[in-house]
Amino acid sequence: MKFARTLIASVAAGLLATSAFAMTEPEHKAAKERISAEYKADKQKCDALKANAKDICVKEAKGKEDVAKAELEAQYKPTPKATQKVAEARADAAYSVAKEKCDDLKGNEKDVCQKDAKAAQVKAKEDAKVVAVQAKPADNAAEKGAAVAEARKDANAEKNDANYKAAKERCDALSGDAKSKCVDDMKRMYGKS
């Protein structure tokens, strides 16, 4: 009986502590408005810039807004999926900015830059998927271990493909036999046929 009262008291204290830190609807709305106002101010700062520097600035402002919104939603309704969305928003924002920075380059150098940016995005998103699977509850340890192993396998395959594409793009700067050898080396390195 004493254990039951202690358990009930512990659960009640936990619920009270959780609700004390939960975000209310008005707080959530105010935070969304703050994020929107910050985005507008950041975007307005970009107006003083020209050409690609302006484009980069706008992408940075939009990425910052998207990440802040994802973080807000994860704080408002915390779940493993919400945490994954934060990581994905960060990956997408970084990719968008990196890709825009590639526009300052030309030819194969630009292509390599874009493939590297894509590989970094894929890595971050795939890592987020693995973390989400790890955080997901399972009926037993074996089931969870299998799910995590499968997620890691899939993530590694996706990352390998993205890294292969970036490495292969570097070979395009070469010509003739050197290019053929480079492509063959990359195929071997990344397990492609």
Tab-separated table of C-alpha atoms in Angstrom:
chain	number	residue	atom	x	y	z
A	1	MET	CA	0.000	0.000	0.000
A	2	LYS	CA	2.848	2.362	0.849
A	3	PHE	CA	4.484	1.569	-2.525
A	4	ALA	CA	1.244	2.378	-4.369
A	5	ARG	CA	0.947	5.770	-2.637
A	6	THR	CA	4.595	6.531	-3.414
A	7	LEU	CA	4.085	5.532	-7.051
A	8	ILE	CA	0.946	7.671	-7.361
A	9	ALA	CA	2.713	10.619	-5.733
A	10	SER	CA	5.704	10.195	-8.074
A	11	VAL	CA	3.504	10.054	-11.174
A	12	ALA	CA	1.506	13.094	-10.037
A	13	ALA	CA	4.701	15.047	-9.325
A	14	GLY	CA	6.039	14.082	-12.750
A	15	LEU	CA	2.867	15.241	-14.473
A	16	LEU	CA	2.895	18.525	-12.597
A	17	ALA	CA	6.551	19.082	-13.465
A	18	THR	CA	5.880	18.299	-17.125
A	19	SER	CA	2.890	20.604	-17.339
A	20	ALA	CA	4.843	23.376	-15.619
A	21	PHE	CA	7.278	23.378	-18.549
A	22	ALA	CA	4.741	22.777	-21.312
A	23	MET	CA	4.118	25.610	-23.711
A	24	THR	CA	0.642	27.085	-23.765
A	25	GLU	CA	-1.196	27.930	-26.980
A	26	PRO	CA	-0.740	31.718	-26.477
A	27	GLU	CA	3.000	31.205	-25.818
A	28	HIS	CA	3.241	29.062	-28.946
A	29	LYS	CA	1.453	31.702	-31.022
A	30	ALA	CA	3.671	34.480	-29.636
A	31	ALA	CA	6.804	32.451	-30.413
A	32	LYS	CA	5.600	31.869	-33.998
A	33	GLU	CA	5.028	35.594	-34.414
A	34	ARG	CA	8.507	36.338	-33.018
A	35	ILE	CA	10.073	33.885	-35.482
A	36	SER	CA	8.178	35.503	-38.352
A	37	ALA	CA	9.268	38.994	-37.270
A	38	GLU	CA	12.905	37.860	-36.989
A	39	TYR	CA	12.720	36.364	-40.475
A	40	LYS	CA	11.359	39.605	-41.924
A	41	ALA	CA	14.106	41.610	-40.200
A	42	ASP	CA	16.823	39.200	-41.355
A	43	LYS	CA	15.467	39.241	-44.912
A	44	GLN	CA	15.319	43.024	-44.908
A	45	LYS	CA	19.042	43.138	-44.042
A	46	CYS	CA	19.671	41.241	-47.277
A	47	ASP	CA	18.270	44.099	-49.349
A	48	ALA	CA	21.546	46.008	-48.960
A	49	LEU	CA	23.446	43.207	-50.690
A	50	LYS	CA	23.810	42.499	-54.390
A	51	ALA	CA	23.889	39.471	-56.695
A	52	ASN	CA	24.631	36.074	-55.165
A	53	ALA	CA	25.572	37.556	-51.785
A	54	LYS	CA	21.947	38.700	-51.517
A	55	ASP	CA	20.672	35.270	-52.581
A	56	ILE	CA	22.856	33.599	-49.951
A	57	CYS	CA	21.631	36.016	-47.297
A	58	VAL	CA	17.992	35.269	-48.169
A	59	LYS	CA	18.635	31.501	-48.035
A	60	GLU	CA	20.304	31.923	-44.627
A	61	ALA	CA	17.353	33.933	-43.318
A	62	LYS	CA	14.833	31.395	-44.624
A	63	GLY	CA	16.844	28.494	-43.235
A	64	LYS	CA	17.062	30.167	-39.838
A	65	GLU	CA	13.288	30.664	-39.874
A	66	ASP	CA	12.609	27.053	-40.887
A	67	VAL	CA	14.896	25.685	-38.164
A	68	ALA	CA	13.353	27.978	-35.542
A	69	LYS	CA	9.847	26.837	-36.545
A	70	ALA	CA	10.858	23.169	-36.341
A	71	GLU	CA	12.483	23.740	-32.941
A	72	LEU	CA	9.359	25.514	-31.722
A	73	GLU	CA	7.124	22.641	-32.808
A	74	ALA	CA	9.484	20.146	-31.150
A	75	GLN	CA	9.285	22.170	-27.958
A	76	TYR	CA	5.502	22.545	-28.200
A	77	LYS	CA	4.837	18.861	-28.982
A	78	PRO	CA	8.005	16.902	-28.183
A	79	THR	CA	8.220	13.593	-30.029
A	80	PRO	CA	11.018	11.660	-31.726
A	81	LYS	CA	9.440	12.655	-35.080
A	82	ALA	CA	9.535	16.347	-34.103
A	83	THR	CA	13.189	15.991	-33.116
A	84	GLN	CA	13.866	14.368	-36.491
A	85	LYS	CA	12.133	17.271	-38.229
A	86	VAL	CA	14.464	19.715	-36.451
A	87	ALA	CA	17.508	17.817	-37.722
A	88	GLU	CA	16.026	17.670	-41.215
A	89	ALA	CA	15.264	21.399	-41.168
A	90	ARG	CA	18.883	22.073	-40.210
A	91	ALA	CA	20.095	19.782	-43.002
A	92	ASP	CA	17.824	21.437	-45.563
A	93	ALA	CA	18.857	24.927	-44.455
A	94	ALA	CA	22.553	24.087	-44.636
A	95	TYR	CA	22.062	22.487	-48.060
A	96	SER	CA	20.140	25.455	-49.398
A	97	VAL	CA	22.846	27.894	-48.305
A	98	ALA	CA	25.709	25.666	-49.482
A	99	LYS	CA	24.063	25.146	-52.865
A	100	GLU	CA	23.551	28.882	-53.245
A	101	LYS	CA	27.216	29.485	-52.429
A	102	CYS	CA	28.102	27.089	-55.246
A	103	ASP	CA	26.568	29.576	-57.688
A	104	ASP	CA	29.715	31.681	-57.302
A	105	LEU	CA	31.636	28.854	-58.983
A	106	LYS	CA	31.683	27.669	-62.573
A	107	GLY	CA	31.862	24.409	-64.499
A	108	ASN	CA	32.947	21.225	-62.796
A	109	GLU	CA	33.955	23.100	-59.640
A	110	LYS	CA	30.324	24.215	-59.259
A	111	ASP	CA	29.034	20.691	-59.972
A	112	VAL	CA	31.372	19.200	-57.353
A	113	CYS	CA	30.330	21.855	-54.851
A	114	GLN	CA	26.651	21.017	-55.388
A	115	LYS	CA	27.235	17.252	-55.081
A	116	ASP	CA	29.234	17.792	-51.873
A	117	ALA	CA	26.411	19.935	-50.487
A	118	LYS	CA	23.889	17.235	-51.393
A	119	ALA	CA	26.050	14.528	-49.786
A	120	ALA	CA	26.203	16.556	-46.555
A	121	GLN	CA	22.416	16.998	-46.606
A	122	VAL	CA	21.820	13.285	-47.197
A	123	LYS	CA	24.204	12.385	-44.366
A	124	ALA	CA	22.478	14.710	-41.898
A	125	LYS	CA	18.980	13.528	-42.857
A	126	GLU	CA	19.908	9.848	-42.748
A	127	ASP	CA	21.591	10.284	-39.369
A	128	ALA	CA	18.389	11.961	-38.126
A	129	LYS	CA	16.354	8.973	-39.308
A	130	VAL	CA	18.597	6.591	-37.374
A	131	VAL	CA	18.300	8.708	-34.214
A	132	ALA	CA	14.501	8.747	-34.591
A	133	VAL	CA	14.416	4.949	-34.858
A	134	GLN	CA	16.674	4.678	-31.804
A	135	ALA	CA	14.322	6.939	-29.833
A	136	LYS	CA	11.195	5.044	-30.869
A	137	PRO	CA	9.888	2.645	-28.212
A	138	ALA	CA	9.796	-1.061	-29.050
A	139	ASP	CA	8.209	-4.125	-27.511
A	140	ASN	CA	11.571	-5.746	-26.836
A	141	ALA	CA	15.298	-5.170	-27.198
A	142	ALA	CA	15.682	-7.573	-30.123
A	143	GLU	CA	12.950	-5.817	-32.097
A	144	LYS	CA	14.491	-2.418	-31.401
A	145	GLY	CA	17.974	-3.658	-32.273
A	146	ALA	CA	16.723	-5.022	-35.588
A	147	ALA	CA	14.923	-1.766	-36.403
A	148	VAL	CA	18.022	0.298	-35.590
A	149	ALA	CA	20.245	-2.044	-37.615
A	150	GLU	CA	17.903	-1.758	-40.609
A	151	ALA	CA	17.790	2.047	-40.298
A	152	ARG	CA	21.588	2.192	-40.144
A	153	LYS	CA	21.880	-0.093	-43.162
A	154	ASP	CA	19.495	2.078	-45.186
A	155	ALA	CA	21.218	5.264	-44.011
A	156	ASN	CA	24.643	3.941	-44.933
A	157	ALA	CA	23.408	2.973	-48.401
A	158	GLU	CA	21.949	6.445	-48.999
A	159	LYS	CA	25.081	8.187	-47.703
A	160	ASN	CA	27.286	5.902	-49.815
A	161	ASP	CA	25.293	6.766	-52.955
A	162	ALA	CA	25.538	10.504	-52.283
A	163	ASN	CA	29.262	10.294	-51.548
A	164	TYR	CA	29.801	8.235	-54.714
A	165	LYS	CA	28.028	10.851	-56.832
A	166	ALA	CA	30.190	13.595	-55.338
A	167	ALA	CA	33.394	11.589	-55.848
A	168	LYS	CA	32.409	10.661	-59.406
A	169	GLU	CA	31.743	14.327	-60.172
A	170	ARG	CA	35.362	15.078	-59.269
A	171	CYS	CA	36.415	12.640	-61.991
A	172	ASP	CA	34.634	14.780	-64.585
A	173	ALA	CA	37.414	17.355	-64.268
A	174	LEU	CA	39.730	14.801	-65.845
A	175	SER	CA	39.750	13.453	-69.383
A	176	GLY	CA	40.675	10.325	-71.284
A	177	ASP	CA	42.325	7.452	-69.441
A	178	ALA	CA	42.736	9.470	-66.255
A	179	LYS	CA	38.978	10.043	-66.103
A	180	SER	CA	38.223	6.367	-66.807
A	181	LYS	CA	40.662	5.253	-64.106
A	182	CYS	CA	39.198	7.750	-61.652
A	183	VAL	CA	35.631	6.550	-62.313
A	184	ASP	CA	36.720	2.901	-61.982
A	185	ASP	CA	38.487	3.707	-58.692
A	186	MET	CA	35.372	5.446	-57.356
A	187	LYS	CA	33.181	2.513	-58.370
A	188	ARG	CA	35.468	0.153	-56.476
A	189	MET	CA	35.693	2.443	-53.469
A	190	TYR	CA	31.924	2.851	-53.182
A	191	GLY	CA	30.964	-0.683	-54.238
A	192	LYS	CA	29.313	0.269	-57.506
A	193	SER	CA	29.342	-1.903	-60.594
